[in-house]
mmCIF file of C-alpha atoms in Angstrom:
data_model
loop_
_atom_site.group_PDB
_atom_site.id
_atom_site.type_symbol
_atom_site.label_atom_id
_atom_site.label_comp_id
_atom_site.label_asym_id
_atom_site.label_seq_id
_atom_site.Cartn_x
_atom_site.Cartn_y
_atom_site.Cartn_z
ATOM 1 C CA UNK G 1 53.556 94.402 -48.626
ATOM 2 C CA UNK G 2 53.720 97.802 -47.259
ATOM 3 C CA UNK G 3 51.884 100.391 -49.613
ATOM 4 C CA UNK G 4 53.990 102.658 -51.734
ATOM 5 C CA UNK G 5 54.704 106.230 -51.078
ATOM 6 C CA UNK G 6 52.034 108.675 -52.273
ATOM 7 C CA UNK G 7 53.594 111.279 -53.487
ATOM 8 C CA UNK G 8 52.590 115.300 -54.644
ATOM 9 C CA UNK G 9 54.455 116.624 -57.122
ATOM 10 C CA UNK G 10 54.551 120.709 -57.685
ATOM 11 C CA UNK G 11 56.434 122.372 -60.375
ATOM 12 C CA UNK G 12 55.202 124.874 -63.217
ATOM 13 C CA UNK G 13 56.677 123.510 -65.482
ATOM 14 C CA UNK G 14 54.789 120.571 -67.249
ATOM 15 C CA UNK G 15 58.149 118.984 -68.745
ATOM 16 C CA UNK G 16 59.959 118.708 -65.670
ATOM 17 C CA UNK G 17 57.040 117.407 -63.501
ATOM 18 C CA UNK G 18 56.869 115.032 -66.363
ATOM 19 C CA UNK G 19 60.324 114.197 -66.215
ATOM 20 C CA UNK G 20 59.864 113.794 -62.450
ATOM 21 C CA UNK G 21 57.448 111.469 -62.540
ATOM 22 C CA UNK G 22 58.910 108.814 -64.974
ATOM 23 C CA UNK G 23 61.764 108.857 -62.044
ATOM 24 C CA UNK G 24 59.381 108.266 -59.532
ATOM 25 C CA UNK G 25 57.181 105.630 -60.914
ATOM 26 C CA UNK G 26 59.665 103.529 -61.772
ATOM 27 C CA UNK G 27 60.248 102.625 -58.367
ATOM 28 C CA UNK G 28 57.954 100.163 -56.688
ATOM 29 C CA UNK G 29 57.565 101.834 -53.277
ATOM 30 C CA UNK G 30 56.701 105.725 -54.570
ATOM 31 C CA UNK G 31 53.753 106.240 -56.859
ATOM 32 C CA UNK G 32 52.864 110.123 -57.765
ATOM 33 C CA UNK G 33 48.612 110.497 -56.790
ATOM 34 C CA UNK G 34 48.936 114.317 -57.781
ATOM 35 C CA UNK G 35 50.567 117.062 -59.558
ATOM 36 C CA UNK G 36 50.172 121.035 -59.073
ATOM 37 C CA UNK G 37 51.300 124.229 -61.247
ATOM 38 C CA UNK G 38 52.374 125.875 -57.772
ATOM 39 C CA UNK G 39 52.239 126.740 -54.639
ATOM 40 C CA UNK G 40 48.574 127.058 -54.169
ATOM 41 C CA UNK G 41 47.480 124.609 -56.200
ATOM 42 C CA UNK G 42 50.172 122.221 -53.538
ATOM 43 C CA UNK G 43 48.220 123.038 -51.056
ATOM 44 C CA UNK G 44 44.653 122.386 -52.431
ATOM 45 C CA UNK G 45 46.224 119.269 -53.905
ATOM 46 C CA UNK G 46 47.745 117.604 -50.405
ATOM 47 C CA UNK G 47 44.226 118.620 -49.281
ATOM 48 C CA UNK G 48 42.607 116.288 -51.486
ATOM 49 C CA UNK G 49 44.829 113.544 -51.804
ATOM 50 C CA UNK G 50 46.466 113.201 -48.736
ATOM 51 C CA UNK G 51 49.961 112.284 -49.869
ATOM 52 C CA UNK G 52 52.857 111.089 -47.657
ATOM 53 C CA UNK G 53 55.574 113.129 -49.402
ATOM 54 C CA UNK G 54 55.812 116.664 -51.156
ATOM 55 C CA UNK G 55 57.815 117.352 -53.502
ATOM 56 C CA UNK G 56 58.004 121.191 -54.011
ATOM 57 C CA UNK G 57 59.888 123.441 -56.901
ATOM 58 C CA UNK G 58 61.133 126.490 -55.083
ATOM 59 C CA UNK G 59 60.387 128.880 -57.684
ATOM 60 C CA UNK G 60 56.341 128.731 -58.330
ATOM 61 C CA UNK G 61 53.806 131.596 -59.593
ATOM 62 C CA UNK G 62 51.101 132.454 -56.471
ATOM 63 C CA UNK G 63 53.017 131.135 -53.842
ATOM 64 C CA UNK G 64 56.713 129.688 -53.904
ATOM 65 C CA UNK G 65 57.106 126.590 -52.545
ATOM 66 C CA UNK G 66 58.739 127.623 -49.734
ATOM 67 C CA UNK G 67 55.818 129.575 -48.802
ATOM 68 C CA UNK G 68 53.866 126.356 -50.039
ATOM 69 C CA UNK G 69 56.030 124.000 -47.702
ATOM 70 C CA UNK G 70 55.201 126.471 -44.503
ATOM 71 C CA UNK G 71 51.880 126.257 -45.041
ATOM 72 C CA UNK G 72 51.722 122.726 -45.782
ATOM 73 C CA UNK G 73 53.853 122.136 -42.491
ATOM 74 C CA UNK G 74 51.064 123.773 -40.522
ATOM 75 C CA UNK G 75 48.212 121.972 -41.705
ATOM 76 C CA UNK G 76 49.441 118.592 -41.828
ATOM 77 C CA UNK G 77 52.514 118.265 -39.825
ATOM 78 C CA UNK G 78 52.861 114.599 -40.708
ATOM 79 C CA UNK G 79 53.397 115.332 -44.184
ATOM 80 C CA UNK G 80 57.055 114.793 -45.350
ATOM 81 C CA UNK G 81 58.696 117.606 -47.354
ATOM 82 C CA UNK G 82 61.405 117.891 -50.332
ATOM 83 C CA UNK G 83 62.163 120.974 -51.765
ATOM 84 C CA UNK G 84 63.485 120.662 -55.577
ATOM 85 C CA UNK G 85 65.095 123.661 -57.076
ATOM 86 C CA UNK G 86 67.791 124.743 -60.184
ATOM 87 C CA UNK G 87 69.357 126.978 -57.166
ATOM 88 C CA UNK G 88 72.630 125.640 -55.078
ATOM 89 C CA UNK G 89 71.928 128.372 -52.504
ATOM 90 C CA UNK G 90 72.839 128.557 -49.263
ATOM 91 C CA UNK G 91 69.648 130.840 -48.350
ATOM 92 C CA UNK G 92 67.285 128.950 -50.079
ATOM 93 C CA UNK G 93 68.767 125.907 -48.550
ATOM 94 C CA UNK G 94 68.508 127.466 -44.699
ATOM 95 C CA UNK G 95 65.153 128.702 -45.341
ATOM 96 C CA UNK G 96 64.036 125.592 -46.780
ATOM 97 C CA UNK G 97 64.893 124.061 -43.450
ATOM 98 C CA UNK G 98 63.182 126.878 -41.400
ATOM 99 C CA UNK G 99 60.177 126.039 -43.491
ATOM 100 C CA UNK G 100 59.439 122.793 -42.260
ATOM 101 C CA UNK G 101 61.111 120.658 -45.326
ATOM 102 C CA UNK G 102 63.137 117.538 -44.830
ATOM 103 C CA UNK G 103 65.057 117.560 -47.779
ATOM 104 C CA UNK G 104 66.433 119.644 -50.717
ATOM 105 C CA UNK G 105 67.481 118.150 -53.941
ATOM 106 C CA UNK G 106 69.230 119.978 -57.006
ATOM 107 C CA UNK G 107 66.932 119.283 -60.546
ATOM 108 C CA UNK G 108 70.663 118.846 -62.264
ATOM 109 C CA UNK G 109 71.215 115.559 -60.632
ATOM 110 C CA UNK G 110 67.113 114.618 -59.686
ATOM 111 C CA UNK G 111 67.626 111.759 -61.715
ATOM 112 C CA UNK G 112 70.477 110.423 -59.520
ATOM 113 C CA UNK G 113 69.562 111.899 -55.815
ATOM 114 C CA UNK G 114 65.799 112.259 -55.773
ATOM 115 C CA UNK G 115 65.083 108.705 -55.396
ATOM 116 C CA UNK G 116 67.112 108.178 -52.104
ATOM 117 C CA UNK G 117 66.229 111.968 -51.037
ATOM 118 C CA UNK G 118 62.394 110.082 -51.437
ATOM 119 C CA UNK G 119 63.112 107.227 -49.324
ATOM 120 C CA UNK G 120 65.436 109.281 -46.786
ATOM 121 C CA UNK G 121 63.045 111.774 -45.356
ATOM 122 C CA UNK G 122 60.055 108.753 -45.801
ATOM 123 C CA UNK G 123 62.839 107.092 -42.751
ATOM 124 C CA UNK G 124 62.579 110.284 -40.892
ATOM 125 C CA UNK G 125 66.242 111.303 -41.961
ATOM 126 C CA UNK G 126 67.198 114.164 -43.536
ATOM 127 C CA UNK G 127 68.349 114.551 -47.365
ATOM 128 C CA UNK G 128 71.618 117.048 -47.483
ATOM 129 C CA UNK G 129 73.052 116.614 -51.100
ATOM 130 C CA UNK G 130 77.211 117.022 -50.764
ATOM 131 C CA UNK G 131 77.179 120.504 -51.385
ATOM 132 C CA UNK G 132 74.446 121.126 -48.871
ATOM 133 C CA UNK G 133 76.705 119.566 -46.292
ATOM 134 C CA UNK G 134 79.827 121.524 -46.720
ATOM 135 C CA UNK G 135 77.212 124.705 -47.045
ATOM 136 C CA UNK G 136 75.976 123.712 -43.132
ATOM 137 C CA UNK G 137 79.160 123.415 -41.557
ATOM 138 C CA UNK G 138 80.679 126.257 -42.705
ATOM 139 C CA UNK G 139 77.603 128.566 -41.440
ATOM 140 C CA UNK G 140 77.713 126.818 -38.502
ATOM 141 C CA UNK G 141 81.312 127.447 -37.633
ATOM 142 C CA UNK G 142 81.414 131.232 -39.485
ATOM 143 C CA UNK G 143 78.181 131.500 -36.810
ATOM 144 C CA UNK G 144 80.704 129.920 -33.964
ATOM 145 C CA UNK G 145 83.955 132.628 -35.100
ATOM 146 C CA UNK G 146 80.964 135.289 -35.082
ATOM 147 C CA UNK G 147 79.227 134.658 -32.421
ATOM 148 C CA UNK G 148 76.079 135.630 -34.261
ATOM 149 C CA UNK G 149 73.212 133.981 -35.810
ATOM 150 C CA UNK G 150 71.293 134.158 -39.123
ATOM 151 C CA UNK G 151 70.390 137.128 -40.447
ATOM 152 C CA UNK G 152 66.344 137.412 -39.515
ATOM 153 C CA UNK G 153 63.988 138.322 -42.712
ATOM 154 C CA UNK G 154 62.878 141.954 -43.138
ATOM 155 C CA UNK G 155 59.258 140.774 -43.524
ATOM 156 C CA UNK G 156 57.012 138.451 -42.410
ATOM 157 C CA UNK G 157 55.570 135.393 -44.103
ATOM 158 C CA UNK G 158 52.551 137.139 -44.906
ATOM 159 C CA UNK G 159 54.493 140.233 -46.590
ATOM 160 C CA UNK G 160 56.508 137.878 -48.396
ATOM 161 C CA UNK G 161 53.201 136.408 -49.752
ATOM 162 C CA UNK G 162 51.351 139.405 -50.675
ATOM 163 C CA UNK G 163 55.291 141.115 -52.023
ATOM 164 C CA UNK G 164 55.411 138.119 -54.615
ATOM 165 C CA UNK G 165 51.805 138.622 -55.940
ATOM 166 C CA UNK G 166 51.863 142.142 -56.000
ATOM 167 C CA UNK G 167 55.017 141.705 -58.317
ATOM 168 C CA UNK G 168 53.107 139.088 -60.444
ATOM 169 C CA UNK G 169 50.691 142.011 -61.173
ATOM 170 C CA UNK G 170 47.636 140.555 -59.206
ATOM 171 C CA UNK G 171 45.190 143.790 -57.978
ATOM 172 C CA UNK G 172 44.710 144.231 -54.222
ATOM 173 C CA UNK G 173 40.991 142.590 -54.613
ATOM 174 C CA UNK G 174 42.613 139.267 -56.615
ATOM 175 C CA UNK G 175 44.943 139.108 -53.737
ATOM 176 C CA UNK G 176 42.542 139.697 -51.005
ATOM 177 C CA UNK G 177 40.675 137.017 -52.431
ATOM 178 C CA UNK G 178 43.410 134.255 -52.837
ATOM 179 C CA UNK G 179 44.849 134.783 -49.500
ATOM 180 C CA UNK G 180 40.995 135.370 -47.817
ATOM 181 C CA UNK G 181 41.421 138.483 -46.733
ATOM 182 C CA UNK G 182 40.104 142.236 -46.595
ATOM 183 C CA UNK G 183 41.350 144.880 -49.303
ATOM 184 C CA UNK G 184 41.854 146.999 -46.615
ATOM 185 C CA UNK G 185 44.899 144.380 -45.385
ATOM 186 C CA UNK G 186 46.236 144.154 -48.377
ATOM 187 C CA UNK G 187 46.771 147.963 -48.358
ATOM 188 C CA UNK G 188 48.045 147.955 -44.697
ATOM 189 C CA UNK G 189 50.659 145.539 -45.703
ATOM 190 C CA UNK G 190 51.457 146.869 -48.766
ATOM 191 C CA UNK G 191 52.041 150.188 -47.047
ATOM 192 C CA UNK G 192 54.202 148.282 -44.073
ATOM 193 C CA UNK G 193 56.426 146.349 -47.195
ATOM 194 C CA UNK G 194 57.235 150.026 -49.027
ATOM 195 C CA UNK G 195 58.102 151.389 -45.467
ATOM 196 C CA UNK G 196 60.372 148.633 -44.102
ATOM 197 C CA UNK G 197 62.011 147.534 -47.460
ATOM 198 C CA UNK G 198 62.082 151.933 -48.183
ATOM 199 C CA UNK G 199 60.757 151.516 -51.421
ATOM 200 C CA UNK G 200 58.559 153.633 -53.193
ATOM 201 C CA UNK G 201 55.728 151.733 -55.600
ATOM 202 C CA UNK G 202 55.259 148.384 -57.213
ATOM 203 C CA UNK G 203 57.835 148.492 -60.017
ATOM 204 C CA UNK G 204 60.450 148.885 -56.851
ATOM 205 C CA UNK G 205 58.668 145.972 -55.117
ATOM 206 C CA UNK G 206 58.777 143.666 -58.403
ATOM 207 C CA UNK G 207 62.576 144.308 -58.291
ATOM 208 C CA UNK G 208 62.814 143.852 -54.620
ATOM 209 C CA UNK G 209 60.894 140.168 -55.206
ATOM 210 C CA UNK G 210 63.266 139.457 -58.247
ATOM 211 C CA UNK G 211 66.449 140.069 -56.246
ATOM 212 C CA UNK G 212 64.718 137.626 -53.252
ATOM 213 C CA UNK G 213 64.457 135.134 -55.375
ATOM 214 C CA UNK G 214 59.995 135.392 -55.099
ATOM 215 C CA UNK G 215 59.382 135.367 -58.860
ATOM 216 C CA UNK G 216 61.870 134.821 -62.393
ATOM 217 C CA UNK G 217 62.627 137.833 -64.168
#
């Protein structure tokens, strides 16, 4: 028999990664071998368990799991991705893409999609709930009537990263120390986010990373 699944599981909320689970351990071919709080704790997790499938909440303290899932892409490209979010959004759903995930299933109907979404990406196909679908083609033919393309992001990756923990009140030596590197960098892109987002100080930057979706209000 072929072995079952192994599966990570990230969500900061104990309930639904609870909730989560019983769906997934029901079924014979997935079995969860880890659970994480967020983002960073994903990564340190597929690290030491070496799963076959992520499952990542899109909304996670430290690092979302978009951020999570780009990461995660990088290090172990053979690892399958699902993003799992409260959020029918058509950015979130295009960046989830972009970040190397397979899949993107709603939590309202988890209990009905996630187990195929599971097996679907494990086949090397992509998961696109209905919604998703209809979202895709009507980009793609607003993009074809345009002529244009997506928007790109103001900021880089590593902005983005160092905008959502700035917002979630971390000091520039906590920061430099989760993301390994210098105060002085953290300053420099600090400085660069105020300039290119033309804000002035942190409380504009915590708004900034509410609006974007970084951390709940």
């Amino acid at each position: 028999m072929t072995a079952p699944t192994r599966v990570l599981l990230a969500d900061d909320h104990a309930l639904v990664r609870r909730g989560v689970r019983l769906i997934l351990d029901h079924e014979p071919d997935l079995t969860v071998v880890a659970e994480a709080g967020d983002g960073a704790e994903a990564i340190e997790a597929a690290r030491t368990h070496d799963p076959d499938l992520a499952i990542l909440d899109i909304a996670m303290p430290r690092l979302t799991g978009l951020q999570a899932a780009r990461e995660l892409a990088r290090r172990k490209p053979g690892l399958r991705i699902l993003m799992l979010t409260m959020c029918d959004n058509e950015q979130y759903f295009f960046e989830a893409l972009a970040a190397g995930a397979s899949g993107y299933v709603l939590k309202s109907v988890a209990d009905r999609d996630l187990v195929e979404a599971c097996r679907a990406v494990m086949r090397g196909e992509p998961f696109l709930y209905p919604g998703a679908v209809n979202t895709l083609i009507r980009s793609y033919l607003d993009r074809l009537r345009d002529g244009t393309d997506l928007p790109a992001k103001p900021i880089t990756d590593r902005e983005e990263e160092i905008l959502k923990l700035v917002a979630e009140g971390h000091t520039s030596r906590q920061i430099a120390d989760l993301l390994c590197i210098s105060v002085k960098t953290v300053e420099r892109h600090r400085a660069n986010l105020l300039q290119k987002l033309g804000l002035r100080d942190r409380l504009e930057l915590t708004r900034y990373a509410i609006r974007a979706g970084l951390i709940e209000p």
